[in-house]
Coordinates of C-alpha atoms and ligand atoms in Angstrom, one line a residue:
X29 CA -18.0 17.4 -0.7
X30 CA -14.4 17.1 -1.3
X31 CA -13.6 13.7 -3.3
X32 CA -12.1 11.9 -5.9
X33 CA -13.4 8.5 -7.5
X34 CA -11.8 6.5 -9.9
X35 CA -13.8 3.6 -11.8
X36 CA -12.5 1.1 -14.0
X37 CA -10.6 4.4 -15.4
X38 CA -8.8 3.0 -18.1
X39 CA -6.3 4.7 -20.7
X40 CA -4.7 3.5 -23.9
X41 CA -2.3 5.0 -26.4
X42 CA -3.3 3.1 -29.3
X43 CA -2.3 -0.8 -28.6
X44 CA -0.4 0.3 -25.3
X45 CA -2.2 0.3 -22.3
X46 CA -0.9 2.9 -19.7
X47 CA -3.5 2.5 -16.8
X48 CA -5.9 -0.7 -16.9
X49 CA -8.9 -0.4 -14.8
X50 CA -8.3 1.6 -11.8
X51 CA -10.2 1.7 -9.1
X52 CA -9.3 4.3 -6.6
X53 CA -12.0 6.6 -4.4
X54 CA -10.1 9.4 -2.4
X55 CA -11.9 10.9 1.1
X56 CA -12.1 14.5 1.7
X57 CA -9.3 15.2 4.0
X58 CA -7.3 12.2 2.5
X59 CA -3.9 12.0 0.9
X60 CA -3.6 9.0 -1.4
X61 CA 0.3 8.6 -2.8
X62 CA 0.3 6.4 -6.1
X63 CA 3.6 4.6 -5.6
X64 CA 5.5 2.8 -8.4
X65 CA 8.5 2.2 -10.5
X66 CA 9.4 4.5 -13.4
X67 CA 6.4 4.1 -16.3
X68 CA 3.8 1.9 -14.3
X69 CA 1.3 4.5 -15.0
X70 CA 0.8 7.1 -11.7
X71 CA 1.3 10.3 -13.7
X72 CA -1.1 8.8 -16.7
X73 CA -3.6 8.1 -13.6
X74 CA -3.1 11.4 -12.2
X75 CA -3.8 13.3 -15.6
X76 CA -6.7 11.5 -15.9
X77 CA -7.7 12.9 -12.8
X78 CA -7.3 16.3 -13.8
X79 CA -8.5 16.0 -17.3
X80 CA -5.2 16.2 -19.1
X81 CA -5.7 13.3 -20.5
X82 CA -9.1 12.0 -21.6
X83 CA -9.8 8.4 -20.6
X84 CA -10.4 5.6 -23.1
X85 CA -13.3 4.1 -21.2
X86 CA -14.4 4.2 -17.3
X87 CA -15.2 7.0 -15.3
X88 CA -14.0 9.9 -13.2
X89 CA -15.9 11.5 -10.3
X90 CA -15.2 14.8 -8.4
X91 CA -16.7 16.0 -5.7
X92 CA -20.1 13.8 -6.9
X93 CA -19.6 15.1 -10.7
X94 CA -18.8 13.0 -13.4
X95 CA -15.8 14.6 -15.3
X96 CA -15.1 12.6 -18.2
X97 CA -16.2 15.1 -20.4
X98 CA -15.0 18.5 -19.1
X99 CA -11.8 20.2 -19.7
X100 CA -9.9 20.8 -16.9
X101 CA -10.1 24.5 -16.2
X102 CA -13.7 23.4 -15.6
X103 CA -13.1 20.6 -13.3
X104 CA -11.5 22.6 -10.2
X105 CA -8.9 21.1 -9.5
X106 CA -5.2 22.2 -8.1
X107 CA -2.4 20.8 -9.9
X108 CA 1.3 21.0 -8.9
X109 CA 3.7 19.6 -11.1
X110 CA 7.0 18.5 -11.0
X111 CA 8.6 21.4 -13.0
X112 CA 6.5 24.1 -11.5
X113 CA 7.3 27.1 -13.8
X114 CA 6.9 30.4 -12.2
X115 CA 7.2 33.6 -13.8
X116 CA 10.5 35.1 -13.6
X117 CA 9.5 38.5 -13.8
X118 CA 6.9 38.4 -11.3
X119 CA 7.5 38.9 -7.6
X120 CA 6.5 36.2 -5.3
X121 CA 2.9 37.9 -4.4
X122 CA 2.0 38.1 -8.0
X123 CA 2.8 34.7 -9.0
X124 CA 0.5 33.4 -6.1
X125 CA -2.2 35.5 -7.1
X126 CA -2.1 34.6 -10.6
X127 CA -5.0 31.8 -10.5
X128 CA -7.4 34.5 -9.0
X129 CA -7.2 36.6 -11.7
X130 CA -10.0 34.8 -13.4
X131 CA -12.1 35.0 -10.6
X132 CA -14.1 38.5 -10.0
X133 CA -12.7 39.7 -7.0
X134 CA -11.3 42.7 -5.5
X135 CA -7.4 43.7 -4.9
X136 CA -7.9 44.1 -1.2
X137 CA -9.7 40.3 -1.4
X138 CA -6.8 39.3 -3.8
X139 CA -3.9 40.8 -1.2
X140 CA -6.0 39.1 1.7
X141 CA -5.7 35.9 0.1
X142 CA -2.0 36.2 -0.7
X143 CA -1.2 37.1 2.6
X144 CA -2.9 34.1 4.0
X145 CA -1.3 31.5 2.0
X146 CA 2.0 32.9 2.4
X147 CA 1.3 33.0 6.0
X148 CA 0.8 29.3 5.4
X149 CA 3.3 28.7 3.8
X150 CA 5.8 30.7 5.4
X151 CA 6.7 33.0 2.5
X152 CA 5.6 36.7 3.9
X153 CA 8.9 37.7 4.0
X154 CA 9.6 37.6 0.2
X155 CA 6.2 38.5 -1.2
X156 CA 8.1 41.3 -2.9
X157 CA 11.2 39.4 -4.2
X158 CA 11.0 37.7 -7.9
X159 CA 11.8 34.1 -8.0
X160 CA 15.7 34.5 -9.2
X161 CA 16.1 35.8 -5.8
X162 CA 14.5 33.2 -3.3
X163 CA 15.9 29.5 -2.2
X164 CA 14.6 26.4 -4.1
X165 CA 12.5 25.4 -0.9
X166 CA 10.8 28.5 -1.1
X167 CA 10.1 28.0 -5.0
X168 CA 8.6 24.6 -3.7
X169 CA 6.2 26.5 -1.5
X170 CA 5.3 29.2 -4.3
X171 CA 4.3 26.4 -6.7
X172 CA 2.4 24.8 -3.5
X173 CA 0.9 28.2 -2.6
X174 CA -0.4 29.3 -6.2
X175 CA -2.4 25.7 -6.0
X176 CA -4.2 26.3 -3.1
X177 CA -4.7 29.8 -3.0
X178 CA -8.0 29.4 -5.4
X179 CA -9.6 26.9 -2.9
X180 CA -9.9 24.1 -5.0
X181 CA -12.0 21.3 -4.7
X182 CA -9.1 18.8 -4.8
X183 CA -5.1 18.7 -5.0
X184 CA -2.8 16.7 -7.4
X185 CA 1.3 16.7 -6.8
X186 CA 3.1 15.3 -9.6
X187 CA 6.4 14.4 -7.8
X188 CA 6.3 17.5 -6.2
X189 CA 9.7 17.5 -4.2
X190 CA 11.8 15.4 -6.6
X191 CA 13.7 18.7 -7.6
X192 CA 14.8 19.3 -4.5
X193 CA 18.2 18.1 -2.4
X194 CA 17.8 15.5 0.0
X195 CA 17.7 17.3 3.2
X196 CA 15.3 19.9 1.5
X197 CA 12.8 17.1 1.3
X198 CA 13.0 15.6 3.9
X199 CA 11.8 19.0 5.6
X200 CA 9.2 19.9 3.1
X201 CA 7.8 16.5 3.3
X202 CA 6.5 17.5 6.7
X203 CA 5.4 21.2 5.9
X204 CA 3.2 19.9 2.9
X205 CA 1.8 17.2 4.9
X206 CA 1.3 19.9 8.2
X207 CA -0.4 22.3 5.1
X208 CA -2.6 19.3 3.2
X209 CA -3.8 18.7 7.4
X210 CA -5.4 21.8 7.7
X211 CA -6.8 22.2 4.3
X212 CA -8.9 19.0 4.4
X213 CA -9.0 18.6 0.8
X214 CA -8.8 14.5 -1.8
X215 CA -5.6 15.0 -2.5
X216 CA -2.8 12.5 -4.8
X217 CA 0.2 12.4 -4.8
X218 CA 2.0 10.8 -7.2
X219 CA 6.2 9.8 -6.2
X220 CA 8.5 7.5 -6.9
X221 CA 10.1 7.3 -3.7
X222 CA 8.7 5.0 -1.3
X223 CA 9.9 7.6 2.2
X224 CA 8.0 10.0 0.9
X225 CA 4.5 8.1 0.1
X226 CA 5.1 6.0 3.8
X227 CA 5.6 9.5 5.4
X228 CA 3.3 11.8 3.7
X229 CA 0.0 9.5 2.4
X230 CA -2.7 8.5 4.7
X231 CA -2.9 5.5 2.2
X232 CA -0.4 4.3 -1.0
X233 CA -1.8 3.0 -4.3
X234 CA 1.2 0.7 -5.9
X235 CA 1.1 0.6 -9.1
X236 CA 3.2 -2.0 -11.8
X237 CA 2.7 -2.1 -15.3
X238 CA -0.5 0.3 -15.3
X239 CA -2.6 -1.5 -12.5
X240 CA -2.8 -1.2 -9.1
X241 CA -1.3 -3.9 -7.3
X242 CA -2.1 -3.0 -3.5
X243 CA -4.0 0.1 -2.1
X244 CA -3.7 0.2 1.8
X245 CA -1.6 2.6 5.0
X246 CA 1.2 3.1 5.3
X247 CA 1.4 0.0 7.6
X248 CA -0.9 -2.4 5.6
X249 CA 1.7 -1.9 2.5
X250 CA 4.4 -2.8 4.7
X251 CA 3.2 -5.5 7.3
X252 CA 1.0 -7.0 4.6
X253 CA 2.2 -7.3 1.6
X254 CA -0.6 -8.4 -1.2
X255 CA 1.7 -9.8 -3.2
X256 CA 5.6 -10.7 -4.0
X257 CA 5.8 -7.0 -6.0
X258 CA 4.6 -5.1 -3.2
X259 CA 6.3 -7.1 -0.5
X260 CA 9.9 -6.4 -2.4
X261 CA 8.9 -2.8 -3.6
X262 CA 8.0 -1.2 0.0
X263 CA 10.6 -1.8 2.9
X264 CA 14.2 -0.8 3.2
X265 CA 16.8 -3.1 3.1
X266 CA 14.1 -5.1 0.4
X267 CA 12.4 -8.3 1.5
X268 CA 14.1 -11.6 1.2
X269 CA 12.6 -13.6 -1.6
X270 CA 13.4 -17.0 -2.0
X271 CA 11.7 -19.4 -3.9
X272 CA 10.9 -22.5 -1.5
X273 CA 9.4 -25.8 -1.7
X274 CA 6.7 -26.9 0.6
X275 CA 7.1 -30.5 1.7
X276 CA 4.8 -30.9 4.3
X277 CA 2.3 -29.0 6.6
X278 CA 1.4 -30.2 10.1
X279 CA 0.0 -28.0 13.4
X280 CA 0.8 -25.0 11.9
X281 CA 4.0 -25.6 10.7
X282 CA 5.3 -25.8 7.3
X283 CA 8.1 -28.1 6.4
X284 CA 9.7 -26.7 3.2
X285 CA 13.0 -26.7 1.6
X286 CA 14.5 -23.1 1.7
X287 CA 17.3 -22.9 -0.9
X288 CA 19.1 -26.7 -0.2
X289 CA 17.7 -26.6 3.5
X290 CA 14.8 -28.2 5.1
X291 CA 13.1 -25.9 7.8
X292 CA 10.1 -25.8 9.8
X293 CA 8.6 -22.8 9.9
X294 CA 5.4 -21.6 12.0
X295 CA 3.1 -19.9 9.5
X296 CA -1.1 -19.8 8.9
X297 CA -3.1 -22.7 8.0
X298 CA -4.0 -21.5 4.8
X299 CA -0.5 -22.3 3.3
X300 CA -1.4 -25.9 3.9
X301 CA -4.4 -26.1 1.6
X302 CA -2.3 -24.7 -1.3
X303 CA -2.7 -26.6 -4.7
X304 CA 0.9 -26.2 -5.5
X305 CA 4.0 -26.8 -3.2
X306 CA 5.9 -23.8 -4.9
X307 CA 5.9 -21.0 -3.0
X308 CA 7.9 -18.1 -2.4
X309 CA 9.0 -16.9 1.0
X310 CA 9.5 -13.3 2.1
X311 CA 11.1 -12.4 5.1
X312 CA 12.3 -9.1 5.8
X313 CA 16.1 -8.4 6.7
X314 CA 15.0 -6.9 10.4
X315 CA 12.8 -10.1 10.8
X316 CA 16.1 -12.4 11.7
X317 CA 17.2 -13.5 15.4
X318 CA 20.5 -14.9 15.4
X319 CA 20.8 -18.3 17.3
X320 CA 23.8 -20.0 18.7
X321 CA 24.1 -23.2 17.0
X322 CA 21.8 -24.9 13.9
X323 CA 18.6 -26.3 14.5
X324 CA 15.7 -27.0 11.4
X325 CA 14.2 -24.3 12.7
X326 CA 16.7 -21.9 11.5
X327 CA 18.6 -20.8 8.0
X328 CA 22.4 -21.4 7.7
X329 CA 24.2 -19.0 6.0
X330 CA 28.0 -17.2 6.3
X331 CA 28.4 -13.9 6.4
X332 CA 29.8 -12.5 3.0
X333 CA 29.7 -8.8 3.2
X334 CA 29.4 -6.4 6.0
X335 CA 27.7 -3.1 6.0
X336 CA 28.0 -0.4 8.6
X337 CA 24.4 1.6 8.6
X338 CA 25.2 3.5 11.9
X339 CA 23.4 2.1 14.3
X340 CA 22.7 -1.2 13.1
X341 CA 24.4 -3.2 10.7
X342 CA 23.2 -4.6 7.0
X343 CA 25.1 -8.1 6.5
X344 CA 24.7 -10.1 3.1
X345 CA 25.1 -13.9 4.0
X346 CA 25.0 -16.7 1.5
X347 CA 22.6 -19.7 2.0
X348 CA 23.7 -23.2 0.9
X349 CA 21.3 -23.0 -1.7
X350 CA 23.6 -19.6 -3.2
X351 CA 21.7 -16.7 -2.1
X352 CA 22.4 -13.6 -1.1
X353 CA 20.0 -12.8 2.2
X354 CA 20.0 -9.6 3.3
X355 CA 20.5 -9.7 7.8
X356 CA 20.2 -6.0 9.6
X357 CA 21.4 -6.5 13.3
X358 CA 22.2 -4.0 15.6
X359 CA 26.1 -2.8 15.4
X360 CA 26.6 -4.3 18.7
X361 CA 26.6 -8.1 17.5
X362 CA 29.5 -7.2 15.4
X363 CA 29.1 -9.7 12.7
X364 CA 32.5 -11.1 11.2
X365 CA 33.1 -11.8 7.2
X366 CA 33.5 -15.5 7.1
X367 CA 31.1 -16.1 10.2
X368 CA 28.6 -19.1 10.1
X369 CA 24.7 -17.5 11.2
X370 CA 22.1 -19.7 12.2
X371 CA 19.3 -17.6 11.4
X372 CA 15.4 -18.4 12.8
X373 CA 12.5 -15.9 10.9
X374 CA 10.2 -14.2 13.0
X375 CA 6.8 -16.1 12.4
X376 CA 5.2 -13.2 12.2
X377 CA 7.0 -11.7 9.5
X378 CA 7.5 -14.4 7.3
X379 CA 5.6 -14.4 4.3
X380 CA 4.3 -16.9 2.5
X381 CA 3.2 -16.3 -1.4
X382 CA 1.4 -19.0 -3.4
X383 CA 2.6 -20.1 -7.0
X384 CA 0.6 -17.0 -8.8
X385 CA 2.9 -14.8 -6.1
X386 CA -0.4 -13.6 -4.0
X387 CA 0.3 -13.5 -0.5
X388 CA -1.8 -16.4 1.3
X389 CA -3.6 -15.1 4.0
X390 CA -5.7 -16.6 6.6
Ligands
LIG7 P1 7.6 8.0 -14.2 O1 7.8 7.8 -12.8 O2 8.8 7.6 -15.1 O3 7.1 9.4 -14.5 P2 4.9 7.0 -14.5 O4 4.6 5.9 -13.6 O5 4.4 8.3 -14.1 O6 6.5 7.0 -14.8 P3 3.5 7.3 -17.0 O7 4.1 8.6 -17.3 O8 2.1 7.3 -16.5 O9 4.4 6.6 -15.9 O10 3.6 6.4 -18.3 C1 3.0 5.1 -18.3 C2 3.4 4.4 -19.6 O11 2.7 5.1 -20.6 C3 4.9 4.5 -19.9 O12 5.2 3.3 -20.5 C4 4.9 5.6 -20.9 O13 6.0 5.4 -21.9 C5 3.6 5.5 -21.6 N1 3.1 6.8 -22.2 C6 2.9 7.9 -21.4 N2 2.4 8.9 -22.2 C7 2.3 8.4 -23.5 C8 1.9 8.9 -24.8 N3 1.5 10.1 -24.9 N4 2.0 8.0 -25.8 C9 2.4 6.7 -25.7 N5 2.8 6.2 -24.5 C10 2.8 7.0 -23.4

């Protein structure tokens, strides 16, 4: 059994609390990415995990075991940090093999193993080469290849491809993913980049200010957002927030006033049993259809600032109210600075977030 459990894990640095509560339960054969801005908390959770940092109070469970207590060369786990230090004077092979010098095997074992990683990983052709002479991507793969060479019973990244250049990445983010696959292991991840959590985790733990916020896919994160946070931290262009009024509710549809406007907008009956008429609506910038002439069923708003993306176009238009609203449209409608847009949501993807900033959900 191959899994990782987190309950009510909980660590403090005297006053300061770094991680509150977390609940988080890993599968065997599951990649969980921990997701969040700079100091909300995902390395202090991962630590936890591995036993580099002993929690103030809850409780850590590998593979069954409770770990709280054991160091972690006793908890057998793979860690792969960030700053993956190999030994310079080592050749490729021999830094691999360096975890399985504490276990009693043979060379011939030792070589086999090696070979089989590298194989893996794509690193047989410069067993023999130390690491001054390989590429950055293929230090990447080392420091990914020493980890799971020992079989462990669960892997933990540590912003594993942050080092590396853009395009680099963007292909290792596939070959780790293609590897973790295969080796059916609980494995975290902990990045700040939202591309690579939506890309590489089966599901995302977002963290802010030492809790976790929303755990869900890939898809859940994005198409339902559990809150304001969430909804403008995952998604590129970010999600429109505006705070709204809500004036009225009737058959479904919500009369509010949207930033100086009055609108009708279609949304679930739950936003009409809301104590308070504040609300905050989020819509993302793909979640637009331009119409041809103003209606209350659509947001007025002139085009400000155009921004070629390639194949579709990122337009800032200001609302009567004075906000900025980010529009993508494909490059075809060839938006004009100084244009009026009428601009009617996408049921759908509007989202509606009580006073507290919780989505409301049916
Ligand atoms: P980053 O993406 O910048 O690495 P993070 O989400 O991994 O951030 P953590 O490293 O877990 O964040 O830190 C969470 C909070 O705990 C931060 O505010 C940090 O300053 C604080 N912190 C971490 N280690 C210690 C420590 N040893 N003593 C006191 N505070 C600490």
């Amino acid at each position: 059994m191959s899994t990782i459990e987190l309950k009510q894990a909980t660590k403090k640095y005297g006053d300061f609390v770094a991680a509150r509560d977390v609940d988080l339960s890993v599968k065997k054969g599951e990649v969980v990415c921990l997701l969040g801005p700079s100091g909300c908390g995902k390395t202090t959770t991962l630590r936890m995990i591995a036993g580099l940092e002993r929690i103030t109070s809850g409780e850590v469970i590998v593979a069954g075991q409770r770990m709280n207590d054991l160091p972690p060369e006793k908890r057998d786990i793979a860690m792969v940090f960030q700053f993956y230090a190999l030994y310079p004077a080592l050749t490729v092979g021999e830094n691999i093999a360096m975890p399985l010098h504490h276990e009693k095997i043979s060379a011939t074992e030792m070589k086999s193993r090696v070979d089989k990683v590298a194989e893996i990983l794509h690193l047989g052709s410069v067993l023999n080469r130390l690491p001054g002479q390989v590429s950055e991507g293929e230090k990447q793969r080392v420091a990914v290849a020493r980890a799971i060479v020992r079989d462990p019973n669960c892997f933990l990244f540590d912003e594993p491809l942050s080092r590396l250049d853009v395009e680099l990445r963007h292909s290792m983010r596939g070959q780790i993913k293609q590897v973790l696959a295969n080796l059916s292991k609980a494995t975290v991840i902990v990045t700040h980049d939202q591309l690579e959590a939506l890309t590489m985790a089966d599901r995302i733990a977002i963290m802010k200010d030492g809790i976790i916020e929303q755990v869900g896919t890939p898809h859940e994160v994005f198409a339902k957002p559990a809150n304001v946070f969430v909804g403008s931290f995952i998604g590129t262009p970010q999600m429109n927030l505006v705070e709204a009024k809500l004036s009225k509710f009737e058959k479904g549809k919500a009369s509010i006033n949207f930033n100086g406007q009055d609108i009708e907008i279609t949304t679930n009956e739950r936003v009409g049993k809301l104590n308070s008429p504040k609300i905050t609506i989020g819509i993302r910038p793909r979640a637009f259809t331009a119409e041809s002439k103003a209606s209350n069923e659509n947001i007025q708003a002139v085009a400000e600032l155009i921004e070629p993306m390639g194949a579709e176009t990122l337009v800032h238009a200001r609302t009567k109210g004075g906000n900025d609203i980010r529009v993508v449209v494909p490059r075809e409608n060839r938006v004009k600075v100084g244009e009026a847009l009428h601009l009617r949501p996408d049921p759908a993807q509007t989202h509606v977030f009580g006073e507290n900033g919780k989505a409301v959900r049916l």
